[in-house]
Tab-separated table of C-alpha atoms in Angstrom:
chain	number	residue	atom	x	y	z
G	3	UNK	CA	93.023	-42.811	-25.339
G	4	UNK	CA	90.021	-40.715	-26.407
G	5	UNK	CA	90.391	-38.578	-29.508
G	6	UNK	CA	88.686	-35.184	-29.618
G	7	UNK	CA	85.880	-35.223	-32.195
G	8	UNK	CA	84.146	-32.378	-33.988
G	9	UNK	CA	81.064	-32.263	-36.170
G	10	UNK	CA	80.880	-30.871	-39.690
G	11	UNK	CA	77.620	-29.957	-41.420
G	12	UNK	CA	77.769	-30.475	-45.185
G	13	UNK	CA	75.016	-28.927	-47.319
G	14	UNK	CA	74.502	-30.807	-50.594
G	15	UNK	CA	72.783	-30.169	-53.911
G	16	UNK	CA	71.775	-33.817	-54.166
G	17	UNK	CA	71.856	-36.719	-51.707
G	18	UNK	CA	73.220	-39.193	-54.272
G	19	UNK	CA	76.765	-38.678	-53.002
G	20	UNK	CA	75.918	-38.743	-49.270
G	21	UNK	CA	77.086	-42.343	-49.007
G	22	UNK	CA	80.504	-41.379	-50.387
G	23	UNK	CA	81.102	-39.031	-47.419
G	24	UNK	CA	81.622	-42.016	-45.087
G	25	UNK	CA	85.299	-42.157	-46.014
G	26	UNK	CA	85.903	-38.766	-44.320
G	27	UNK	CA	84.478	-39.774	-40.931
G	28	UNK	CA	81.359	-41.090	-39.211
G	29	UNK	CA	78.117	-39.996	-40.856
G	30	UNK	CA	75.830	-39.229	-37.925
G	31	UNK	CA	72.722	-37.914	-39.674
G	32	UNK	CA	71.404	-37.362	-43.196
G	33	UNK	CA	68.478	-34.985	-43.714
G	34	UNK	CA	66.523	-35.863	-46.840
G	35	UNK	CA	64.266	-32.836	-46.622
G	36	UNK	CA	66.914	-30.131	-46.089
G	37	UNK	CA	69.714	-32.024	-47.917
G	38	UNK	CA	72.511	-31.900	-45.372
G	39	UNK	CA	74.814	-34.428	-43.720
G	40	UNK	CA	76.278	-34.295	-40.199
G	41	UNK	CA	79.730	-35.852	-40.186
G	42	UNK	CA	81.986	-36.451	-37.162
G	43	UNK	CA	85.762	-36.604	-37.570
G	44	UNK	CA	88.946	-36.036	-35.558
G	45	UNK	CA	89.349	-32.453	-34.428
G	46	UNK	CA	92.904	-32.282	-35.791
G	47	UNK	CA	91.752	-33.119	-39.328
G	48	UNK	CA	88.745	-30.764	-39.544
G	49	UNK	CA	90.415	-28.018	-41.613
G	50	UNK	CA	91.841	-30.447	-44.163
G	51	UNK	CA	88.550	-32.307	-44.533
G	52	UNK	CA	86.589	-29.059	-44.919
G	53	UNK	CA	88.913	-27.871	-47.712
G	54	UNK	CA	88.656	-31.211	-49.479
G	55	UNK	CA	84.853	-31.264	-49.194
G	56	UNK	CA	84.541	-27.700	-50.521
G	57	UNK	CA	86.364	-28.744	-53.679
G	58	UNK	CA	83.613	-31.231	-54.655
G	59	UNK	CA	80.984	-30.009	-57.112
G	60	UNK	CA	78.032	-31.606	-55.278
G	61	UNK	CA	78.785	-29.698	-52.034
G	62	UNK	CA	76.959	-26.422	-51.574
G	63	UNK	CA	78.450	-25.301	-48.233
G	64	UNK	CA	80.510	-26.748	-45.354
G	65	UNK	CA	80.170	-25.524	-41.763
G	66	UNK	CA	82.061	-26.685	-38.650
G	67	UNK	CA	80.340	-27.335	-35.338
G	68	UNK	CA	81.409	-25.007	-32.528
G	69	UNK	CA	80.236	-27.249	-29.687
G	70	UNK	CA	83.760	-28.300	-28.537
G	71	UNK	CA	84.614	-24.623	-27.985
G	72	UNK	CA	81.527	-23.659	-25.961
G	73	UNK	CA	81.704	-23.378	-22.188
G	74	UNK	CA	79.391	-25.994	-20.677
G	75	UNK	CA	79.731	-24.984	-16.993
G	76	UNK	CA	77.160	-22.383	-16.070
G	77	UNK	CA	77.549	-19.844	-13.271
G	78	UNK	CA	74.871	-19.041	-10.681
G	79	UNK	CA	72.757	-22.021	-11.595
G	80	UNK	CA	70.919	-22.213	-8.264
G	81	UNK	CA	67.526	-23.949	-8.403
G	82	UNK	CA	64.322	-22.098	-7.705
G	83	UNK	CA	63.275	-22.271	-4.017
G	84	UNK	CA	59.684	-23.253	-4.848
G	85	UNK	CA	60.812	-26.136	-7.047
G	86	UNK	CA	63.305	-27.254	-4.408
G	87	UNK	CA	60.493	-27.364	-1.837
G	88	UNK	CA	58.285	-29.414	-4.231
G	89	UNK	CA	61.088	-31.947	-4.746
G	90	UNK	CA	61.459	-32.417	-0.994
G	91	UNK	CA	57.717	-32.936	-0.618
G	92	UNK	CA	57.700	-35.610	-3.318
G	93	UNK	CA	55.362	-33.812	-5.712
């Protein structure tokens, strides 16, 4: 039911065409100061969309997000004994 999503960061020369990027996926954030757009799309289509975006003249650089490939379970994440004692005391 759920489709895997991946973010793409698109660096632009000008923000005039930022609205046009909505046809490639969901525009999550537009930075006016640093001139970049964060776009979310299906993980299967990321390579095709990146190639298509690189071909536009107003695009400076396109970078994929590596968050779906990072391990989110941490090992040896035991809490500090002093903090655990404070939580039990209600501090």
